Coordinates of C-alpha atoms in Angstrom, one line a residue:
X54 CA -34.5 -21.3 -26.5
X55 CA -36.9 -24.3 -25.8
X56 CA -36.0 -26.3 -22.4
X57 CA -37.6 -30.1 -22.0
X58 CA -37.0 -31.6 -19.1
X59 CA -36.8 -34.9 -18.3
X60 CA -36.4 -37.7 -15.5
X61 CA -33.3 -39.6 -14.4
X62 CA -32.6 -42.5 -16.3
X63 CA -35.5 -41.9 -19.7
X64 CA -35.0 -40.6 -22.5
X65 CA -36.2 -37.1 -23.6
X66 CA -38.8 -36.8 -26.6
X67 CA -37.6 -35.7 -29.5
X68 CA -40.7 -33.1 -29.9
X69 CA -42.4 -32.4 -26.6
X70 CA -44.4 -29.1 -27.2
X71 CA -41.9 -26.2 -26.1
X72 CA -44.4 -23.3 -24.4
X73 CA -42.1 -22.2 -21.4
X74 CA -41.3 -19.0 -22.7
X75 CA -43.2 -18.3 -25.3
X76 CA -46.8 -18.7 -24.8
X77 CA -48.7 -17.6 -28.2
X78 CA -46.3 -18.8 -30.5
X79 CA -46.9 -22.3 -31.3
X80 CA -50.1 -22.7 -33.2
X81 CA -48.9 -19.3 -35.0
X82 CA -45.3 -20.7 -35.7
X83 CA -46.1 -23.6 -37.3
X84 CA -49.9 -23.1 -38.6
X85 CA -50.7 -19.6 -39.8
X86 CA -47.1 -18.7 -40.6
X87 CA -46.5 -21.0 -43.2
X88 CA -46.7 -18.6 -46.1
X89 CA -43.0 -17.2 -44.3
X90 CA -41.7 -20.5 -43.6
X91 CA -42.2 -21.2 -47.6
X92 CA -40.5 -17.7 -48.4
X93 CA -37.1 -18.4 -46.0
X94 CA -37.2 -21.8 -47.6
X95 CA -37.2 -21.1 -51.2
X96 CA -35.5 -18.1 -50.9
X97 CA -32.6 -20.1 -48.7
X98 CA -32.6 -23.0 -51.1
X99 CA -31.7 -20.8 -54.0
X100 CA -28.8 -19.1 -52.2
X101 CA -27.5 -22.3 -51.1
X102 CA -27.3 -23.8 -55.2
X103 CA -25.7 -20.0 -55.7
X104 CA -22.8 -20.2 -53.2
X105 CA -22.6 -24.4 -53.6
X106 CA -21.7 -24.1 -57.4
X107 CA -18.5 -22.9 -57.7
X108 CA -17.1 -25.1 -55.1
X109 CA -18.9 -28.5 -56.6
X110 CA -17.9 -27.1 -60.5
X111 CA -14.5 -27.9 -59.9
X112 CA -14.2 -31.1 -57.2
X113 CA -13.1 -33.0 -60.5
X114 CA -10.1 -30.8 -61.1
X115 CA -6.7 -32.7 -61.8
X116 CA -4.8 -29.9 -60.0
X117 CA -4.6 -28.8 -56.3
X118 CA -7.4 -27.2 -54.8
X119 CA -5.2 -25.8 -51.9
X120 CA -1.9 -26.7 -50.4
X121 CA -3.6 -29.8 -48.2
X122 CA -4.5 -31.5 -51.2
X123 CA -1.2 -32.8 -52.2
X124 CA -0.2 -33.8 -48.7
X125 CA -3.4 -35.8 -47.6
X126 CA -3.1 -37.9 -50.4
X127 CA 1.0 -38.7 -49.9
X128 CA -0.4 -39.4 -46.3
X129 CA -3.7 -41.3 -47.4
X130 CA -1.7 -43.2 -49.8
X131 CA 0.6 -44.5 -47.2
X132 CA -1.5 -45.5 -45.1
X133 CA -2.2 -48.1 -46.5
X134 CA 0.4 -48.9 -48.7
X135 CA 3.5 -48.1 -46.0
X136 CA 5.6 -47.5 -44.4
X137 CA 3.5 -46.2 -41.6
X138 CA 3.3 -43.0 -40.9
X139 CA 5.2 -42.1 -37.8
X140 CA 7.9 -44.7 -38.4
X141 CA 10.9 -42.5 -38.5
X142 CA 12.0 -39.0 -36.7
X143 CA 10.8 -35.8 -38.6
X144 CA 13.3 -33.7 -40.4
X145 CA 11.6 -31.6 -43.7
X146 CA 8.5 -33.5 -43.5
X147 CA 5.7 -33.3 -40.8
X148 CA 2.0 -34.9 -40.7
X149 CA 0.3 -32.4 -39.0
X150 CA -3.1 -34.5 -38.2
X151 CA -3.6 -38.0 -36.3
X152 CA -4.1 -40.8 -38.4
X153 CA -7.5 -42.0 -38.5
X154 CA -8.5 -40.0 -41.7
X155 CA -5.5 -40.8 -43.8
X156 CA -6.4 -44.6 -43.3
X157 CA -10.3 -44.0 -44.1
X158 CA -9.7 -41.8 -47.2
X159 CA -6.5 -44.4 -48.0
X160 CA -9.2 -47.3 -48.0
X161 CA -11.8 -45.5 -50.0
X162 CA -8.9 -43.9 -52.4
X163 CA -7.1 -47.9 -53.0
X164 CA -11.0 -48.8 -53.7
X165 CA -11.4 -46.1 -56.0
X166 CA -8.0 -45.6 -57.5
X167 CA -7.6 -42.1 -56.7
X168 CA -6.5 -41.3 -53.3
X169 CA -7.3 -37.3 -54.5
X170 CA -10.8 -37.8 -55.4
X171 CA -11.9 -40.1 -52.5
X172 CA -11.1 -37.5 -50.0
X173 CA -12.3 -34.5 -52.0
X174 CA -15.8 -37.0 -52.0
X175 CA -15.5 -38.2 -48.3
X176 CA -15.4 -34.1 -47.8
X177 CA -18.2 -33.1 -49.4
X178 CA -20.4 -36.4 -48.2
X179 CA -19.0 -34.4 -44.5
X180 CA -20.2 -31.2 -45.7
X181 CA -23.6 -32.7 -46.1
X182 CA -23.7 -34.8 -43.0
X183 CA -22.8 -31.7 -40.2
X184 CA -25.8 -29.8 -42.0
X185 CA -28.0 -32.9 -41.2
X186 CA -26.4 -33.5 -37.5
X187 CA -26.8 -30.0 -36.8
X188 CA -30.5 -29.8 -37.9
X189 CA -31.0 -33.1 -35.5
X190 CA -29.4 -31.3 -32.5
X191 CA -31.5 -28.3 -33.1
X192 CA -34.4 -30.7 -33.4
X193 CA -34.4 -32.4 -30.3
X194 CA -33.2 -29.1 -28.4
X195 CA -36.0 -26.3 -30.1
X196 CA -38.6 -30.0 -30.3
X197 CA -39.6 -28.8 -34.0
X198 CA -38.5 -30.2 -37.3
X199 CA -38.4 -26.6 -38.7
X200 CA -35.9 -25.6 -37.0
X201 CA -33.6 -28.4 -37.7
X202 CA -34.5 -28.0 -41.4
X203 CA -33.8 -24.1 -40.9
X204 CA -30.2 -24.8 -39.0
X205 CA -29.3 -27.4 -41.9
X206 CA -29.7 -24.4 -44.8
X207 CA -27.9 -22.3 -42.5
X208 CA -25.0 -24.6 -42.3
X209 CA -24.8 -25.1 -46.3
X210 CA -25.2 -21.3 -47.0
X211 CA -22.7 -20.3 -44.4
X212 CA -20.0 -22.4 -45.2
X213 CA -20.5 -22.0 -48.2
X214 CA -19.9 -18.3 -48.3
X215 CA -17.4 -18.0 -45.2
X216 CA -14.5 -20.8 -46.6
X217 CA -16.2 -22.3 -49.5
X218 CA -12.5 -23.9 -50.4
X219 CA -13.2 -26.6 -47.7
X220 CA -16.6 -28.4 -49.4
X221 CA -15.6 -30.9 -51.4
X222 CA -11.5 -30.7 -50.0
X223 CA -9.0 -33.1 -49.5
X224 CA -8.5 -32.8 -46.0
X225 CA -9.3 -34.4 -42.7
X226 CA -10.9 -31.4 -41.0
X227 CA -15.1 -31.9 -42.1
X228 CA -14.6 -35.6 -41.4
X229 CA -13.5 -34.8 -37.9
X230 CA -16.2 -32.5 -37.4
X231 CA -18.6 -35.3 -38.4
X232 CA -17.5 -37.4 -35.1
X233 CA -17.5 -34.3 -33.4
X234 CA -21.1 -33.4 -34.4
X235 CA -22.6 -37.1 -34.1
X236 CA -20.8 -36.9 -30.3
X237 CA -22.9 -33.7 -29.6
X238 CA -26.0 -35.1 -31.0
X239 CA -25.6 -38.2 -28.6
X240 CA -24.8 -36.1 -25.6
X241 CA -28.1 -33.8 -26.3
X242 CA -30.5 -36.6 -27.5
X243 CA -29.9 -38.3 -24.2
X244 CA -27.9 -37.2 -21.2
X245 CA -29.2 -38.7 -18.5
X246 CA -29.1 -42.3 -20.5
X247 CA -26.1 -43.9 -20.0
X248 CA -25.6 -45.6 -23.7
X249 CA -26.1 -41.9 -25.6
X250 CA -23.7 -40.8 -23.0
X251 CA -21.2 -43.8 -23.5
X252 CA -21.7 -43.2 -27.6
X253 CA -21.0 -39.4 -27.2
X254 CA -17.5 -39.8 -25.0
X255 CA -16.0 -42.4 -27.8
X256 CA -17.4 -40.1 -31.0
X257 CA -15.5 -37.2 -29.5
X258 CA -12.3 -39.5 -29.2
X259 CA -12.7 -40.3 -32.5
X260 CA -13.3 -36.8 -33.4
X261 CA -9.8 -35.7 -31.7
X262 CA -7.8 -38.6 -33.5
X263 CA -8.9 -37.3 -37.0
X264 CA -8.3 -33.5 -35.8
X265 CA -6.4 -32.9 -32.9
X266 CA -8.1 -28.6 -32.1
X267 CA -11.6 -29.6 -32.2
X268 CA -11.6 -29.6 -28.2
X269 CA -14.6 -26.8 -28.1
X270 CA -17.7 -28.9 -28.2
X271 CA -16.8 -32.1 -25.9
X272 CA -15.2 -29.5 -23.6
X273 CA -18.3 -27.9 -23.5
X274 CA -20.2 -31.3 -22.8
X275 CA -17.7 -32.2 -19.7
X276 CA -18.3 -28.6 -18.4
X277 CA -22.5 -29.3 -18.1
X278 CA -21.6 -32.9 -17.0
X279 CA -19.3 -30.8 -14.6
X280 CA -22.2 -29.2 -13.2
X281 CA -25.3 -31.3 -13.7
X282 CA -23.9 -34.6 -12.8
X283 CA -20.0 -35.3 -11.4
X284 CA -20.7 -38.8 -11.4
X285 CA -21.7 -39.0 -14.9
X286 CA -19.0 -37.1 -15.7
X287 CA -16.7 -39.2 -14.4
X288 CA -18.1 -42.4 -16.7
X289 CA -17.7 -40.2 -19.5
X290 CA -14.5 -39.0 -19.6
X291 CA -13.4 -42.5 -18.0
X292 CA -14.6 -43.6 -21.6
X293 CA -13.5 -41.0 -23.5
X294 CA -9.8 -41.3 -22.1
X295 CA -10.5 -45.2 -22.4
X296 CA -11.3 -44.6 -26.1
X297 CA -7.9 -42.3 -26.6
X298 CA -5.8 -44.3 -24.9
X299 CA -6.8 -47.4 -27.3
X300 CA -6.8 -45.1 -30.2
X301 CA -3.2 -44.2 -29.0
X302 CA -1.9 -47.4 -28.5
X303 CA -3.3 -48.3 -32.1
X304 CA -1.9 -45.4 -33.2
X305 CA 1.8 -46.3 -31.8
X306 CA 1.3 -50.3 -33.5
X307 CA 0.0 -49.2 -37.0
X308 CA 1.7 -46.0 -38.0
X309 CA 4.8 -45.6 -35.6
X310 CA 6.4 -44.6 -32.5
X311 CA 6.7 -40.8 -33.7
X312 CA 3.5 -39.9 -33.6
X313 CA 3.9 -37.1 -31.2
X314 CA 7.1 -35.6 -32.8
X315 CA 4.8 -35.3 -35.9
X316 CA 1.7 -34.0 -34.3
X317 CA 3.5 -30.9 -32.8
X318 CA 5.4 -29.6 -35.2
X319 CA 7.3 -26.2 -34.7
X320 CA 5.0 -23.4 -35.5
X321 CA 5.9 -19.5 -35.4
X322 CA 3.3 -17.3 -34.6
X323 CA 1.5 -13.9 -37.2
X324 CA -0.7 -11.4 -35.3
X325 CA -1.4 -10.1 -38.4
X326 CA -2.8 -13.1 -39.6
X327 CA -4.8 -13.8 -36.8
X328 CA -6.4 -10.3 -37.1
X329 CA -6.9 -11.0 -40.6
X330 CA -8.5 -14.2 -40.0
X331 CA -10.3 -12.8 -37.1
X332 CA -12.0 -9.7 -38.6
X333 CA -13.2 -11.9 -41.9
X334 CA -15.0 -14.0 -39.4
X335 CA -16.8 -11.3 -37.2
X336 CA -17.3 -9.5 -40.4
X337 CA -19.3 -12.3 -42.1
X338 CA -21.2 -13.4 -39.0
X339 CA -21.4 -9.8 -37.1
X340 CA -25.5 -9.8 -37.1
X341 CA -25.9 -13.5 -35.8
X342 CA -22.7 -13.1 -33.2
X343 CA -24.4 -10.4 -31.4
X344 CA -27.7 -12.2 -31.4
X345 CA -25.8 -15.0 -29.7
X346 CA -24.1 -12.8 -27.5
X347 CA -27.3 -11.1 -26.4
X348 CA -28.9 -14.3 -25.8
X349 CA -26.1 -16.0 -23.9
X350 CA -26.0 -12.9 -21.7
X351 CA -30.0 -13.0 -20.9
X352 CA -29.9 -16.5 -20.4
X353 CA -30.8 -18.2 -17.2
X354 CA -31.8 -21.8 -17.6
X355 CA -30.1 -24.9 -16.9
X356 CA -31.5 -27.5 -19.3
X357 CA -29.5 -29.2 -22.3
X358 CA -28.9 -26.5 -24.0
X359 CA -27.0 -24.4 -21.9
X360 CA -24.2 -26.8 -23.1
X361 CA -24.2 -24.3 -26.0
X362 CA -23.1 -21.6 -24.0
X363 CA -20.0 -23.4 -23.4
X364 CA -19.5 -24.4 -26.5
X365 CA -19.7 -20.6 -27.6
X366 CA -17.4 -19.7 -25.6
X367 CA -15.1 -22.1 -26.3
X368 CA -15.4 -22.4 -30.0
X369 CA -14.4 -18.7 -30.1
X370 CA -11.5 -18.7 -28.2
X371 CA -10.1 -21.4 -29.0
X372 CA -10.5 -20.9 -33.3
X373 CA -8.8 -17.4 -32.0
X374 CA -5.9 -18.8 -30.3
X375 CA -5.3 -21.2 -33.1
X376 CA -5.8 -18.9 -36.2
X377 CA -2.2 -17.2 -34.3
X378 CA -0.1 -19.9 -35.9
X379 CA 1.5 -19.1 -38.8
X380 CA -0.1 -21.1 -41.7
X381 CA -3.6 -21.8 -39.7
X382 CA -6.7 -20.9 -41.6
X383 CA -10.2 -19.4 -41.1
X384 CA -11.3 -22.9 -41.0
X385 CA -10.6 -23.2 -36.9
X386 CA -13.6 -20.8 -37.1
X387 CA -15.7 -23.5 -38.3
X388 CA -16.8 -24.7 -34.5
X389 CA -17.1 -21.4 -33.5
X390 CA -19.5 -20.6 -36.5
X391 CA -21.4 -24.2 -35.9
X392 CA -21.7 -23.1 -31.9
X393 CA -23.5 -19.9 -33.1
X394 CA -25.7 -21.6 -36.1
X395 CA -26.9 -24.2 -33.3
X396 CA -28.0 -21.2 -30.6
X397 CA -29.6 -19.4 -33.6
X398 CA -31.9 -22.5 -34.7
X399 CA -32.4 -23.6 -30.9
X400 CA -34.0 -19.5 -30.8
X401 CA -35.8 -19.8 -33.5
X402 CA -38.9 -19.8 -31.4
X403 CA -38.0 -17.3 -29.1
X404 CA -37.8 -15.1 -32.8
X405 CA -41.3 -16.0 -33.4
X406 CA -42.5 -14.4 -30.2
X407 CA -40.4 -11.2 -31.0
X408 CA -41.8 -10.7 -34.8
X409 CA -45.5 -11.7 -32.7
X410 CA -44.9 -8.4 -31.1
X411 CA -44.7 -6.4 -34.2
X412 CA -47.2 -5.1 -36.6
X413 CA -46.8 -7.2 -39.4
X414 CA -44.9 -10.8 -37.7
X415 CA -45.2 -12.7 -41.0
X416 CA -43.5 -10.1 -42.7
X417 CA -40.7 -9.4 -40.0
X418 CA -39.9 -13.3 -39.1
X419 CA -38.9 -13.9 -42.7
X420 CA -37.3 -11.0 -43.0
X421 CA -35.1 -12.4 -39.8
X422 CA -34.6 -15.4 -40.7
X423 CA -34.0 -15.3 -44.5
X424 CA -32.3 -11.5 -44.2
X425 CA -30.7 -10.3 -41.5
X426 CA -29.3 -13.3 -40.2
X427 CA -28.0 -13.8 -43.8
X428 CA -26.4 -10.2 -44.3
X429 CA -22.7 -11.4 -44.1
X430 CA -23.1 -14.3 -46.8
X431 CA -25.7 -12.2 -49.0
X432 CA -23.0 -9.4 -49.0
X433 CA -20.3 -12.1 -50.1
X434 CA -22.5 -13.8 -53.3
X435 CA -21.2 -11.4 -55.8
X436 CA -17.6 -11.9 -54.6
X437 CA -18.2 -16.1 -55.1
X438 CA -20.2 -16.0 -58.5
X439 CA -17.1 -14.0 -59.6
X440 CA -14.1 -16.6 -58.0
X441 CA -16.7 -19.0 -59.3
X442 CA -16.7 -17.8 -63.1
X443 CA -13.1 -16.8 -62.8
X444 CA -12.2 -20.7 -61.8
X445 CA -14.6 -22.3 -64.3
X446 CA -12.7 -19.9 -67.6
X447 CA -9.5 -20.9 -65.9
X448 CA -10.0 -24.8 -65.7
X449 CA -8.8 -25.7 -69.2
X450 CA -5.7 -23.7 -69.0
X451 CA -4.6 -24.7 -65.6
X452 CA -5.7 -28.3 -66.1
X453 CA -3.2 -28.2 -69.4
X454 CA -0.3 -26.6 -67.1
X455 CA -1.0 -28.9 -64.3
X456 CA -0.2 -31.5 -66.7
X457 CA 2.9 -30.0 -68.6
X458 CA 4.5 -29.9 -65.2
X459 CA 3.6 -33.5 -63.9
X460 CA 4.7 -34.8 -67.5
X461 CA 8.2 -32.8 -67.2
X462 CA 8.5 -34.3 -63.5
X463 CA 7.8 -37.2 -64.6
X464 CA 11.0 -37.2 -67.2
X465 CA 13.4 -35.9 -64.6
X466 CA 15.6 -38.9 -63.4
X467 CA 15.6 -39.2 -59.2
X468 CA 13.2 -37.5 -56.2
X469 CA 12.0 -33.8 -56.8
X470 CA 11.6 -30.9 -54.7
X471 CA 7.7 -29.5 -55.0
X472 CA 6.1 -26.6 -53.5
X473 CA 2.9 -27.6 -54.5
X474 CA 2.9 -31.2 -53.3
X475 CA 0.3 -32.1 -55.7
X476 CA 3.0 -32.0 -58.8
X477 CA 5.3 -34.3 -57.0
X478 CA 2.5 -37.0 -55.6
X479 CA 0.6 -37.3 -59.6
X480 CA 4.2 -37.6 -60.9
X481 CA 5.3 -40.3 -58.9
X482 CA 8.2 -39.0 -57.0
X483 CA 8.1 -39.8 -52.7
X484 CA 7.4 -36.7 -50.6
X485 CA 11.0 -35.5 -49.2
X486 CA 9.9 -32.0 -48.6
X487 CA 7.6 -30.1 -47.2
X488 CA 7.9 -26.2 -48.0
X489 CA 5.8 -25.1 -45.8
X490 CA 6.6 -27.2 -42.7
X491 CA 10.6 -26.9 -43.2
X492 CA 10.1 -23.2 -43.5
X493 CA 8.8 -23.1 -39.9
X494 CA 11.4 -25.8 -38.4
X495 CA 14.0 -23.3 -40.1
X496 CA 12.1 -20.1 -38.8
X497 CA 12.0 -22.0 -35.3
X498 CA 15.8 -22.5 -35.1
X499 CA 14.7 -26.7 -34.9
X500 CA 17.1 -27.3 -37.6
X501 CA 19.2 -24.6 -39.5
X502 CA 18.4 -24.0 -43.0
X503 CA 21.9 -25.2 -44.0
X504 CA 20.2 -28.7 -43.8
X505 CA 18.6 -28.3 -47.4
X506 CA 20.8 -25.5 -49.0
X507 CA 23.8 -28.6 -48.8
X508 CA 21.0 -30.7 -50.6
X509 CA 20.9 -28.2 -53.4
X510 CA 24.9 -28.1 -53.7
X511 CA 24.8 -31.4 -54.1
X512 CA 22.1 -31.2 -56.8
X513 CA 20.2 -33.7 -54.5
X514 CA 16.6 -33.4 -56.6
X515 CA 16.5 -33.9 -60.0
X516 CA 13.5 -31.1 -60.6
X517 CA 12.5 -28.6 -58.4
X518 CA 8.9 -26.7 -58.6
X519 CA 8.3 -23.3 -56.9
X520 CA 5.0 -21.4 -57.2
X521 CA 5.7 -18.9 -59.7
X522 CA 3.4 -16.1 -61.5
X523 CA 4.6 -14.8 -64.7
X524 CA 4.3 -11.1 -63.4
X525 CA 7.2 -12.8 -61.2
X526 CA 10.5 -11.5 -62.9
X527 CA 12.4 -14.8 -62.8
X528 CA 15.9 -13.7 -60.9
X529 CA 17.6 -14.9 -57.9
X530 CA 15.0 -13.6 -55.2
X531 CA 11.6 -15.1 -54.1
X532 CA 8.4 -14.5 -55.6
X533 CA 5.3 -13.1 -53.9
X534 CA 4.0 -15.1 -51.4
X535 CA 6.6 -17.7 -51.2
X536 CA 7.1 -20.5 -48.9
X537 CA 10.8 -20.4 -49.4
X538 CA 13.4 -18.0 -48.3
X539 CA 15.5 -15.2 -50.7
X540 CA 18.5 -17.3 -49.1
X541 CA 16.9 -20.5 -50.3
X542 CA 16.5 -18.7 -53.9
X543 CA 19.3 -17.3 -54.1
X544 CA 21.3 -21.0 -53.9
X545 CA 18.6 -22.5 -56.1
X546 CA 19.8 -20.1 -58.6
X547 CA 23.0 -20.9 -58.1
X548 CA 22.8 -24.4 -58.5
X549 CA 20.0 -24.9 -60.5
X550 CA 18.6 -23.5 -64.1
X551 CA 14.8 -22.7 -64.9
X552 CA 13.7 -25.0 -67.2
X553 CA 10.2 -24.8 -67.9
X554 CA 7.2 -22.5 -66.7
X555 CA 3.6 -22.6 -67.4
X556 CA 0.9 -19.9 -65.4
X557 CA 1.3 -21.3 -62.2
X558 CA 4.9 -23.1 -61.7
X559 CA 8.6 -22.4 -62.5
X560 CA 10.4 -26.1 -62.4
X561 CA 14.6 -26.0 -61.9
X562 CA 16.9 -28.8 -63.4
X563 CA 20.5 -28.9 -62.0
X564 CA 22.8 -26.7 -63.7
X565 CA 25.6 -28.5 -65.3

């Protein structure tokens, strides 16, 4: 990896010539080896549109795209329509992000007139922009343009084929890596100058009020600060906790005084899941992990990007330890793939002078960098052109269902009770439930599951959706992969009759 060094107090150019380590490589790299450069590209681009299609195919779909969906858009919607967010205690229902988000997606979505469809844009817009901020960090650290352009491919392509469900997603978790990407970029593109520095402490604030886990890259920033410079790491965490501590109070005025009784909501915890979650990611990335690994092991310098190291290390652990809670998903891998894609484009030189070293280098640095780096996504294409094609001969029917059930929601006098909180929210009935959040407060012990099973004697909802297949026998015990307990079914059919069912949904009316 390319070091530039620089003196207190100036900033660094963005493409001094990098020759430290690799002496040969530069007028090959760039000049003679363009015929590869061309191959990785082309062949890069076309595997991006391959992987990208399914997921932008169906980012106009009336129906949920996963479980967030319906909840960021109760939350964006009432942001900026009240009452605020945090205003009273928690009881079924739990907002399990800050704020900042639900009021930028609630702005975009009361311009727009779909709360649904401005965050599923705002996403993808994300999804676009960390490609871009991660080619510009690789830029400035490897000093070529190439590499940056490389990095941003990687990004798409990865993503892509590692949790494709997240491009194009109604959820605040790209938009915080956004702040938490432009942050890095202003910490890298000028350390030693105190306005990048001042610019990267309040992007990471901002960063950590849309998404409260992404703590892996400006840890990794205060740990080089730690060791390069205490003093400037004192002015920047003074204005990053300056930055949170506004954002707090903010917080506290606008949306409520509950905002930490939301934020930490009782979680149990799934080994099983984690190892799950755990073994997809290694599995996907195993080739470009142990290039890391080998080259955080060998390393030895001190200049701006050693922050990477850090944020390797952190990324890793941290997405592991998070991916334990029940209901986490492989998307707390996302810093830990974005710390390895930056270390791979900031080496992309260093793999130059390697394939220099073998009898045909053209040959074997495309083959690196548009093959074997690529193995765990080239491996996955078949799987995604086949979700892809399965969603695209699926849309009609499940956009007609989706609508059958908002249409007999809509009908049903009083609130309703909706596993999929997407039904609930497009038929116009408040969010009083949340299945998969009162499930853990119950599994917790926070509050005993009597609390809603005296709602359904009562007949407290007027229509009540469950997930349902129709290879689900419909008796008095819960489906495959509920969110809801047998004792919780068991009372529902007690209380309540099935009504209707389409494909995906089984909706209760009170018995009578």
């Amino acid at each position: 990896m390319a070091r530039i060094k620089t003196k207190a107090g100036t900033v660094e150019p963005a493409a001094e010539p990098v020759s430290s380590r690799v002496s040969a490589t530069d007028s090959v790299l760039w000049d003679d080896y363009q015929a590869s450069w061309i191959a990785v590209f082309a062949g890069l681009s076309v595997l991006l549109i391959v992987l990208v299609w399914g997921p932008l195919s169906r980012i106009g779909v009336h129906y949920s795209i996963g479980y967030n969906e319906g909840n960021a858009a109760y939350f964006s919607r009432q942001a900026v329509t009240g009452p605020p967010l945090y205003t009273v205690p928690p009881k079924f229902v739990y907002i399990d992000y800050p704020p900042l988000s639900y009021h930028l997606v609630g702005l975009a979505g009361k311009l727009a007139g779909n709360y649904v469809a401005a965050g599923r844009w705002i996403s993808l817009f994300a999804y676009l922009a960390i490609g871009v901020l991660a080619g510009l960090v690789v830029r400035v650290l490897s000093g070529y343009a190439r590499a940056g352009v490389y990095t941003a491919l990687c990004w798409g392509i990865w993503l892509a084929a590692f949790d494709p469900t997240r491009i194009g997603f109604n959820d605040p978790h790209l938009l915080a890596v956004v702040f938490g990407m432009t942050g890095l970029y202003c910490y890298v593109r000028g350390p030693e100058s105190t306005r990048w520095l001042a610019a990267s402490a309040v992007l990471f604030a901002v960063s950590l009020f849309t998404k409260q886990s992404l703590i892996a890259f400006p840890g990794a920033v205060a740990i080089e600060l730690f060791l390069t410079s205490r003093k400037r790491l004192g002015m920047w965490l003074g204005i990053a906790i300056g930055t949170c501590v506004i954002l707090l109070l903010l917080t506290f005025v606008v949306d409520g005084p509950h905002f930490f009784s939301y934020l930490f909501s009782p979680r149990t915890f799934a080994f099983g899941d984690f190892l799950n979650m755990f073994m997809l990611y290694t599995g996907m990335f195993q080739v470009v992990i142990a290039a890391a690994l080998i080259w955080i092991l060998r390393y030895s310098g001190a200049g701006r990007d050693r922050v990477l190291v850090w944020a390797a290390v952190l990324a890793n652990v941290l997405g592991s330890v998070f991916v334990l809670g029940v209901g986490a998903g492989i998307n707390h891998f996302i810093d830990a793939m974005l710390s390895i894609l930056l270390i791979l484009g900031s080496s992309v030189v260093m793999l130059a002078g390697f394939a220099e070293q073998t009898r045909w280098p053209r040959t074997t640095l495309a083959v690196l960098l548009g093959v074997v780096f690529f193995f765990g996504p080239i491996v996955n294409v078949p799987r995604r052109i086949l979700e892809a094609e399965s969603n695209q001969s699926q849309r009609t029917e499940r956009e007609q269902s989706f609508a059958a059930v908002v249409k007999f929601l809509k009908a049903q006098p009083g609130q309703a009770l909706c596993e999929d909180p997407m039904f609930c929210f497009e038929a116009g009935k408040p969010k009083v439930y949340d299945a998969f959040n009162a499930g853990e407060v119950f599994k917790t012990g926070t509050l005993p599951e009597s609390a809603v099973l005296d709602l359904l004697d009562g007949r407290a909802f007027g229509a009540i959706q469950l997930n349902w297949s129709p290879t689900d026998p419909i008796r008095p015990s819960k489906p495959r992969y509920s969110r809801f307990t047998d004792t919780f079914v068991r009372k529902l059919f007690a209380t309540y009759r099935p009504s209707i069912q389409t494909p995906s949904a089984l909706i209760f009316t009170p018995a009578r």
